[in-house]
PDB file of C-alpha atoms in Angstrom:
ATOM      1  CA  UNK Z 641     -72.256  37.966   5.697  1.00 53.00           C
ATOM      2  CA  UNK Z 642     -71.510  35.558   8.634  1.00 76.00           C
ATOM      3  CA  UNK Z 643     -71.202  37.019  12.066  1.00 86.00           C
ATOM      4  CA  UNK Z 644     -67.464  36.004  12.748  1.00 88.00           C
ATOM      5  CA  UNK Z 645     -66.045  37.094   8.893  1.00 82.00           C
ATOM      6  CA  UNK Z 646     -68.364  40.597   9.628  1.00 82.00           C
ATOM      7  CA  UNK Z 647     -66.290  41.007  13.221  1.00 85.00           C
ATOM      8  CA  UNK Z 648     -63.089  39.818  11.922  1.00 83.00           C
ATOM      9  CA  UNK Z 649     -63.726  42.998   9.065  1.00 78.00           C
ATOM     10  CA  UNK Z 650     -64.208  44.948  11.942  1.00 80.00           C
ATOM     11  CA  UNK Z 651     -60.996  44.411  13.531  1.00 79.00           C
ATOM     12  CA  UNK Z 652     -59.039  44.440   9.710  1.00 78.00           C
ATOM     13  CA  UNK Z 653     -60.703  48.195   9.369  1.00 75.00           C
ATOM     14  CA  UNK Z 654     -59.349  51.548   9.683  1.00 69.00           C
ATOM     15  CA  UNK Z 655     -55.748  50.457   7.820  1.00 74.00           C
ATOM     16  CA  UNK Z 656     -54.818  47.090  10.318  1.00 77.00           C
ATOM     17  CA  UNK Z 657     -54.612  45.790   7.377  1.00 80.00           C
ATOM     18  CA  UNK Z 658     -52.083  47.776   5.661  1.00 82.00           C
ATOM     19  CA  UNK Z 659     -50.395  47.250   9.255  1.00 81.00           C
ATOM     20  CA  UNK Z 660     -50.663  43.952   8.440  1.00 83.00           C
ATOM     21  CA  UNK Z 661     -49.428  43.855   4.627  1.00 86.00           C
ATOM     22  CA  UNK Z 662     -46.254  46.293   5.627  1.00 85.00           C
ATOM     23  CA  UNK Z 663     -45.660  43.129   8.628  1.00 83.00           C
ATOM     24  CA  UNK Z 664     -45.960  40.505   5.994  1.00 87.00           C
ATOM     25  CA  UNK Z 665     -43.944  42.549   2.874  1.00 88.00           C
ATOM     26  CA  UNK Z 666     -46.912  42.009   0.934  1.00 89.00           C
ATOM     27  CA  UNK Z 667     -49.327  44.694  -0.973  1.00 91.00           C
ATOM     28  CA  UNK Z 668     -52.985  45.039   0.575  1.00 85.00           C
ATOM     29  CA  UNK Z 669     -54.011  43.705  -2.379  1.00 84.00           C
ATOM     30  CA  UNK Z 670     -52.153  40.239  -1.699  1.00 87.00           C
ATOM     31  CA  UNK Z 671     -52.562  40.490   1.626  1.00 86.00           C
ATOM     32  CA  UNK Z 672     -56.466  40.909   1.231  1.00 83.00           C
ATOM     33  CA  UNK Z 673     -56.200  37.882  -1.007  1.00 83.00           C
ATOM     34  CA  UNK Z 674     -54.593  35.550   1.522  1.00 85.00           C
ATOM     35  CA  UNK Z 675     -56.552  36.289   4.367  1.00 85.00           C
ATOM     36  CA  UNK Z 676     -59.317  35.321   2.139  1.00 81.00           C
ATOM     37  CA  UNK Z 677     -57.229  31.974   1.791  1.00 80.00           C
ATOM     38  CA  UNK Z 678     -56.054  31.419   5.540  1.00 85.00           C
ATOM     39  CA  UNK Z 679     -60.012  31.850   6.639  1.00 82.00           C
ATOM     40  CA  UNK Z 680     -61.295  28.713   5.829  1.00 81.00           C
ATOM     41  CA  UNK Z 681     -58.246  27.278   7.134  1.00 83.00           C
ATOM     42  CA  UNK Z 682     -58.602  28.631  10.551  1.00 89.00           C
ATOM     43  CA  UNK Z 683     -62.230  28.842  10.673  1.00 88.00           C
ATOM     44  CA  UNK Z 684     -62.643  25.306   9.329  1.00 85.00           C
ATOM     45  CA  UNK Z 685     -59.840  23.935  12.012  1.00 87.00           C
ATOM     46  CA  UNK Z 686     -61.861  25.737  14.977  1.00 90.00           C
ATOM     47  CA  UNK Z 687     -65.153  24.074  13.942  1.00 89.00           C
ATOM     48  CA  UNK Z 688     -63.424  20.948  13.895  1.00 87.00           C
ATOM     49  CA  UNK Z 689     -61.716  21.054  17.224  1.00 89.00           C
ATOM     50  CA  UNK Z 690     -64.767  21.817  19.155  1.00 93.00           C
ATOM     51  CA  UNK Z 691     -67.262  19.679  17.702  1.00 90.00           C
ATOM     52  CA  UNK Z 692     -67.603  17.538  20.495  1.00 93.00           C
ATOM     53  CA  UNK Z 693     -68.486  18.360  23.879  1.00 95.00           C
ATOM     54  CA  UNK Z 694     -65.163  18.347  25.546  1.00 96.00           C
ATOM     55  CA  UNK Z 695     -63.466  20.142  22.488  1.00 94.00           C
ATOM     56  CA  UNK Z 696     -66.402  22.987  22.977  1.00 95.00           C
ATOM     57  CA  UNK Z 697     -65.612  23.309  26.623  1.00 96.00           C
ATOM     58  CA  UNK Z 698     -61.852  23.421  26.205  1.00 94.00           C
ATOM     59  CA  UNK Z 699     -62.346  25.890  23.323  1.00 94.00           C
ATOM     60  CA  UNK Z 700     -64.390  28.311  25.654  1.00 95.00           C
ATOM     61  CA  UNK Z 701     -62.278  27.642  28.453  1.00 94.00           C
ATOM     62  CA  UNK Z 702     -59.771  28.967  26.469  1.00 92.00           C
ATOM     63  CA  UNK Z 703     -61.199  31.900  25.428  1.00 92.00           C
ATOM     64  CA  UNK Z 704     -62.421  32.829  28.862  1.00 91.00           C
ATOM     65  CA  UNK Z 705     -59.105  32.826  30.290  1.00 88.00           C
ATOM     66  CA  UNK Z 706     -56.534  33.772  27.146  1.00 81.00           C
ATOM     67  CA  UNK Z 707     -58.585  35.371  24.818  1.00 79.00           C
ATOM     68  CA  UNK Z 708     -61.546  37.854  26.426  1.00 70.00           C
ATOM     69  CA  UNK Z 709     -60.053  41.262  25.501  1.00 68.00           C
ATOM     70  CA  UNK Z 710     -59.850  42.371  21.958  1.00 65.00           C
ATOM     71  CA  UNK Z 711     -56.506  42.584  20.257  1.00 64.00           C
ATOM     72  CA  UNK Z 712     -56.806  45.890  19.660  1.00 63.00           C
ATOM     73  CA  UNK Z 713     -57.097  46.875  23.428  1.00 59.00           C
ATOM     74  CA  UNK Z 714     -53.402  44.920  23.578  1.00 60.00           C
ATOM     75  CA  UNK Z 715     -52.363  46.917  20.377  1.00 58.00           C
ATOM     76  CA  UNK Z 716     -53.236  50.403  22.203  1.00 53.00           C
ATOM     77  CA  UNK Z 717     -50.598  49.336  25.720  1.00 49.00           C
ATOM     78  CA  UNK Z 718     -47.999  47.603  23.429  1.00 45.00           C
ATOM     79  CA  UNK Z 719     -48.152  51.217  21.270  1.00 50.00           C
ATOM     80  CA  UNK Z 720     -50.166  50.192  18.249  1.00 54.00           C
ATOM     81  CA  UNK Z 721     -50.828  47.176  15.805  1.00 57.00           C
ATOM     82  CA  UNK Z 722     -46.821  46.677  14.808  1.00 59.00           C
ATOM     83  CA  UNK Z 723     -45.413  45.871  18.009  1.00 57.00           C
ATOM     84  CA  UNK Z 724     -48.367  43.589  18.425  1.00 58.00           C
ATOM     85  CA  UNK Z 725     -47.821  41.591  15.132  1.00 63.00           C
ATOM     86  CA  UNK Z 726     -44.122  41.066  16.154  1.00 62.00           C
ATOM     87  CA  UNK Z 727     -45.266  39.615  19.169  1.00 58.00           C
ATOM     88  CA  UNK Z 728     -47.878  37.442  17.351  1.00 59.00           C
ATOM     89  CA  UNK Z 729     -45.916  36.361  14.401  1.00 66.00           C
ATOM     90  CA  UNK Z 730     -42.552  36.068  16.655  1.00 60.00           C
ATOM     91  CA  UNK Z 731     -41.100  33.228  19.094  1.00 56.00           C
ATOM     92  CA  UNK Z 732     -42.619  34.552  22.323  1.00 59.00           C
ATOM     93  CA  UNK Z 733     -45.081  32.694  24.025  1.00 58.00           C
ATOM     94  CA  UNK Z 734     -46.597  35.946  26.496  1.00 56.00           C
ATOM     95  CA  UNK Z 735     -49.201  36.877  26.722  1.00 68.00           C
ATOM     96  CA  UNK Z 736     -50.946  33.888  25.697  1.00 72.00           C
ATOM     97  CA  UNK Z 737     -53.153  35.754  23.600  1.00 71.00           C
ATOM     98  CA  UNK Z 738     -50.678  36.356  21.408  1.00 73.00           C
ATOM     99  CA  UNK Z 739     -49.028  33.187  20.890  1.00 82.00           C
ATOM    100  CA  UNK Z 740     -49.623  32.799  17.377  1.00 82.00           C
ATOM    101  CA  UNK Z 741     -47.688  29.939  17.059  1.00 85.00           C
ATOM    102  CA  UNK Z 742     -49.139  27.801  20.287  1.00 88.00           C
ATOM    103  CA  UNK Z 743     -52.296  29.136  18.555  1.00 89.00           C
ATOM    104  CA  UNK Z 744     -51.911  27.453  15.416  1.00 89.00           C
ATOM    105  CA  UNK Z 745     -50.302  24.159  16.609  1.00 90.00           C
ATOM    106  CA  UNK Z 746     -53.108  23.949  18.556  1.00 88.00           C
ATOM    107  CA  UNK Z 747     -55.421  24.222  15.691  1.00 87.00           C
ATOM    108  CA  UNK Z 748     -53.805  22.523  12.947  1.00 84.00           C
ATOM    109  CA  UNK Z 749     -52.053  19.811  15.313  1.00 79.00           C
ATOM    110  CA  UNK Z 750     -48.741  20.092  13.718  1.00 79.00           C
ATOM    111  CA  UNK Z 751     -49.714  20.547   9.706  1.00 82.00           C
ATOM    112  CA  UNK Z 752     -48.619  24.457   9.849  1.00 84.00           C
ATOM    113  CA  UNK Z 753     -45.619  23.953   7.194  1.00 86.00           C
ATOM    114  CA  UNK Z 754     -48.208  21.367   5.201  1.00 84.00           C
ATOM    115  CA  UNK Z 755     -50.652  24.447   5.293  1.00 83.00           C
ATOM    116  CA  UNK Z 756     -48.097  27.140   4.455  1.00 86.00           C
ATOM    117  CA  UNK Z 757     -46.846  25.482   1.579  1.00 87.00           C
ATOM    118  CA  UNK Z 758     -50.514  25.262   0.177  1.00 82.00           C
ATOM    119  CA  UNK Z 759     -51.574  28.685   0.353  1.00 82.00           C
ATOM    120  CA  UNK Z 760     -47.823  29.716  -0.742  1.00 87.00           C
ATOM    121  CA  UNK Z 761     -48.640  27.791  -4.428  1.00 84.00           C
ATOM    122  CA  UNK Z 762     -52.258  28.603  -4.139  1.00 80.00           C
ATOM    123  CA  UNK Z 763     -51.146  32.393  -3.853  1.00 83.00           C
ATOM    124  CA  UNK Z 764     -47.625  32.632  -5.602  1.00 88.00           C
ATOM    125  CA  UNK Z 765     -46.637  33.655  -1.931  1.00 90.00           C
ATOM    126  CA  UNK Z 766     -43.045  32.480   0.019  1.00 92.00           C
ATOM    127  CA  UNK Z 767     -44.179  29.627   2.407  1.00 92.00           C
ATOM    128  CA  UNK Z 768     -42.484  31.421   5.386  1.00 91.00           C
ATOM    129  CA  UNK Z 769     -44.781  34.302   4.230  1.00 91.00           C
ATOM    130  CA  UNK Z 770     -47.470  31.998   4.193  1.00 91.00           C
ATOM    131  CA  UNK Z 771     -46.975  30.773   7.771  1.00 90.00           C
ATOM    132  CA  UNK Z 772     -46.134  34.289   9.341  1.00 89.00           C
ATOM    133  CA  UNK Z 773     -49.728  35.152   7.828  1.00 88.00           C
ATOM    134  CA  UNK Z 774     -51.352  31.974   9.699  1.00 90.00           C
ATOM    135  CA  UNK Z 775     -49.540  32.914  13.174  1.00 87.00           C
ATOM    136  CA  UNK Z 776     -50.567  36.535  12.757  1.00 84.00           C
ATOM    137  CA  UNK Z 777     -54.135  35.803  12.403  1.00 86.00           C
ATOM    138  CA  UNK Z 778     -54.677  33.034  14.582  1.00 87.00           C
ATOM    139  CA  UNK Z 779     -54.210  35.673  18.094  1.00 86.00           C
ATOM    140  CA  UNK Z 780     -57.277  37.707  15.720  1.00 86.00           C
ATOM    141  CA  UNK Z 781     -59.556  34.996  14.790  1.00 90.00           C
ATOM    142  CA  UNK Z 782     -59.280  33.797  19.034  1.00 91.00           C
ATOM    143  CA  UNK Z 783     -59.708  37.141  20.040  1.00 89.00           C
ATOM    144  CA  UNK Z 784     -62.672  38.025  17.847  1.00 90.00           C
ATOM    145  CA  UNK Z 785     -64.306  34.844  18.559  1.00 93.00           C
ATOM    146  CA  UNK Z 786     -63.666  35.609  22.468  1.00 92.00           C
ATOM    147  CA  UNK Z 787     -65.059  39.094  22.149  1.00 91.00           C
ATOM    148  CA  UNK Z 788     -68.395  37.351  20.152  1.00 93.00           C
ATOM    149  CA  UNK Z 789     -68.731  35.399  22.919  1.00 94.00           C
ATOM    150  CA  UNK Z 790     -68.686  37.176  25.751  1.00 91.00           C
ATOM    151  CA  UNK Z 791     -71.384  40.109  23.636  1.00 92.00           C
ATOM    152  CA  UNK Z 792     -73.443  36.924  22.606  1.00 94.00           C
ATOM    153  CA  UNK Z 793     -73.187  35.123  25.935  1.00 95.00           C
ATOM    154  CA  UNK Z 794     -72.281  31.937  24.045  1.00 95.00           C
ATOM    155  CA  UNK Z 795     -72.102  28.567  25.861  1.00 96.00           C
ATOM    156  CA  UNK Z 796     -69.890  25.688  24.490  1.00 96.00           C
ATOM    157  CA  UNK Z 797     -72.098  24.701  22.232  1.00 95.00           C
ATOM    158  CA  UNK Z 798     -73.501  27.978  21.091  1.00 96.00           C
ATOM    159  CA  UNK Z 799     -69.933  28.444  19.656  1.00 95.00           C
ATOM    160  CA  UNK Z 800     -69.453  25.047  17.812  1.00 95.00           C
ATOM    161  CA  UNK Z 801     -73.061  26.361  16.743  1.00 95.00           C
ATOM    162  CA  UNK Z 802     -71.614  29.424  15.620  1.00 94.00           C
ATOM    163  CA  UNK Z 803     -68.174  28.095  13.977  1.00 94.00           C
ATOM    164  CA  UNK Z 804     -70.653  25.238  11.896  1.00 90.00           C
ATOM    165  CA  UNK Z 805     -72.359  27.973  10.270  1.00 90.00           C
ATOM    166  CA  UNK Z 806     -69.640  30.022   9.559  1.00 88.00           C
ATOM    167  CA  UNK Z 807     -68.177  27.512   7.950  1.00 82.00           C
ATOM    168  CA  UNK Z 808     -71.290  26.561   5.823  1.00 83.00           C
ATOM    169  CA  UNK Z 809     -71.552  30.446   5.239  1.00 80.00           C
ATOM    170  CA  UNK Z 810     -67.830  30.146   3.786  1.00 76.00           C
ATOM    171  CA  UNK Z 811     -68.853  27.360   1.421  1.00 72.00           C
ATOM    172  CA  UNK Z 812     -72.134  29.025   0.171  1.00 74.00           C
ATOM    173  CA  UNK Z 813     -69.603  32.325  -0.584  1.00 69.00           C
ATOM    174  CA  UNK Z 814     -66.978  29.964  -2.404  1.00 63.00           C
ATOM    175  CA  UNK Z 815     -69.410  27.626  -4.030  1.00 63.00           C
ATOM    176  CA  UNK Z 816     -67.992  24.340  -2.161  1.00 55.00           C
ATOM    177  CA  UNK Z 817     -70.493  21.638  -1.794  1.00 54.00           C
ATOM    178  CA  UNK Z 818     -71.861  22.000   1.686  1.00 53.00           C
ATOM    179  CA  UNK Z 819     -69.777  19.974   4.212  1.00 54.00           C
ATOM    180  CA  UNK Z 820     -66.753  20.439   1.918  1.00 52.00           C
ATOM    181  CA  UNK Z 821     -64.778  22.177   4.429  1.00 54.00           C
ATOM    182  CA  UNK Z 822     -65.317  19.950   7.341  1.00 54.00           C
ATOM    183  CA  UNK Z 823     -64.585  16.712   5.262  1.00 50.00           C
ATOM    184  CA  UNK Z 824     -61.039  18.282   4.131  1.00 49.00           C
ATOM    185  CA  UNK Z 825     -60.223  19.190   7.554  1.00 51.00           C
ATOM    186  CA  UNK Z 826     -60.874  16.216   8.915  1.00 49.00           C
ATOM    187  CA  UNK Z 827     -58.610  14.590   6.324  1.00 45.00           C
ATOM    188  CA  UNK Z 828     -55.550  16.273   7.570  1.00 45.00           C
ATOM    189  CA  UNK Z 829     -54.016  13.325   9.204  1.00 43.00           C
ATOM    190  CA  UNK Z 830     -51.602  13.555   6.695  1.00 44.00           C
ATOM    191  CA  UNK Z 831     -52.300  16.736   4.877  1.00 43.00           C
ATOM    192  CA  UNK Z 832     -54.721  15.370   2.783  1.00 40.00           C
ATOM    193  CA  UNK Z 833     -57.237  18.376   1.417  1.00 56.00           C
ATOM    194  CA  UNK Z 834     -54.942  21.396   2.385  1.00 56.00           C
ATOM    195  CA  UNK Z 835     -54.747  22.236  -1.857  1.00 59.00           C
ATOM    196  CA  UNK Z 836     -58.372  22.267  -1.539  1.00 61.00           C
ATOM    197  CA  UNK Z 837     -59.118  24.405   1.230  1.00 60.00           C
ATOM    198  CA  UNK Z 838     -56.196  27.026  -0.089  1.00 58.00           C
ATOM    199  CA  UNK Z 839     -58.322  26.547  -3.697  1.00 61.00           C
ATOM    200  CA  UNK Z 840     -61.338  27.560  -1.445  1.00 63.00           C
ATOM    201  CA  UNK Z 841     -59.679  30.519  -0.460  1.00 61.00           C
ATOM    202  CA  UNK Z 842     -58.868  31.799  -3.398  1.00 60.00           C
ATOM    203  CA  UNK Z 843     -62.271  31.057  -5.130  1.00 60.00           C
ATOM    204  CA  UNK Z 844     -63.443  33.230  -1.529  1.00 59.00           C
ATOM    205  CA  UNK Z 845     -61.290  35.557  -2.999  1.00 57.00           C
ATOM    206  CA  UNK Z 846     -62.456  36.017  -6.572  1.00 56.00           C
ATOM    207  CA  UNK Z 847     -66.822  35.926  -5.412  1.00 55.00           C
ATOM    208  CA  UNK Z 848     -66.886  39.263  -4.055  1.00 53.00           C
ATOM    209  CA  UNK Z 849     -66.444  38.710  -0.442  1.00 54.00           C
ATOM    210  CA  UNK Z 850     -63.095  40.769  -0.112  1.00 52.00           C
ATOM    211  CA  UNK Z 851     -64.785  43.798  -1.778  1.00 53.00           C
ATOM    212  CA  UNK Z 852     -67.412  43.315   1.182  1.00 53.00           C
ATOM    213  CA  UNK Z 853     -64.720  42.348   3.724  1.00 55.00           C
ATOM    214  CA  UNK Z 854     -62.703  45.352   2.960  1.00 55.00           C
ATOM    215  CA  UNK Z 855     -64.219  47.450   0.395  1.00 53.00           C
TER     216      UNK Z 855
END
């Protein structure tokens, strides 16, 4: 399994994500299924965004200063995972680490309702379900991605390194062509591709990785 999806396990273990699923109103079961969904998504969108060299630097810069401790260090001062997924999937925009929502506008540059909507009819799923998902997990994906860094002593591009072959790992697990993802985000200028990815998602979904995600 790729390095990023095998830390981002990590930090879902030890019932976070029933913390999660009781945040969301969901079951684990659905809410195992659409983090399989918003992965690609997010992971995809990161890749993209720092595949030059000034959106590498920005994206370390970033995690240097917002996003070096993990979330569940936060979690243990604000009094466990709840309060910090109310932060996270609220309006508040401190700490910065848990901004979900500057998080994900930064990401998808202003396609979070076209991306909701997706997974929501991908998944059966309310959209505003949808999008508190995506806001929850952006803060995780940031952090976890910090904390790799910082353990792998990661340079700019030793994470658009990184986030390329998670996302080719992603579309070996789904059975997209190879550069699938990339092309589709890339399209997003006017949503173009967002069915796909939440189609990737679910096919994520039904291979197996959940059960080695979370089983």
């Amino acid at each position: 399994m790729s390095i990023l999806t095998d830390a981002l396990a990590a930090e879902l273990a030890g019932g976070k994500l029933d913390a999660l699923a009781g945040a969301l109103g969901l079951t684990p079961d659905q809410t195992q299924t659409a983090v399989a969904s918003a992965l690609p998504l997010l992971i995809s969108s990161m890749s993209r965004n720092a595949a030059d060299a000034d959106g590498a630097a920005s994206l370390a810069t970033a995690l240097e200063q917002d996003h070096s401790r993990p979330l569940s260090s936060i979690a243990q001062q604000l009094g466990g995972l709840g309060p910090l997924l109310e932060l996270a999937m609220g309006a508040s925009k401190e700490p910065r680490a848990l901004d979900g929502a500057g998080i994900l506008g930064h990401l998808l540059g202003g396609l979070q309702g076209e991306a909701s909507a997706s997974m929501a009819r991908q998944l059966g799923l309310d959209p505003a379900t949808a999008l508190k998902l995506l806001t929850g997990l952006a803060p995780l994906v940031m952090s976890t991605l910090g904390t790799l860094k910082q353990e792998r002593s990661l340079d700019p591009m030793g994470l658009a390194g990184l986030l390329q072959q998670e996302q080719a790992q992603l579309e070996e697990a789904s059975g997209a062509d190879p550069g699938l993802l990339a092309g589709l985000v890339d399209s997003g200028g006017d949503g173009v591709g967002l069915d796909d990815l939440a189609r990737i998602g679910g096919a994520l979904s039904r291979s197996g990785l959940l059960g080695k995600l979370f089983g």
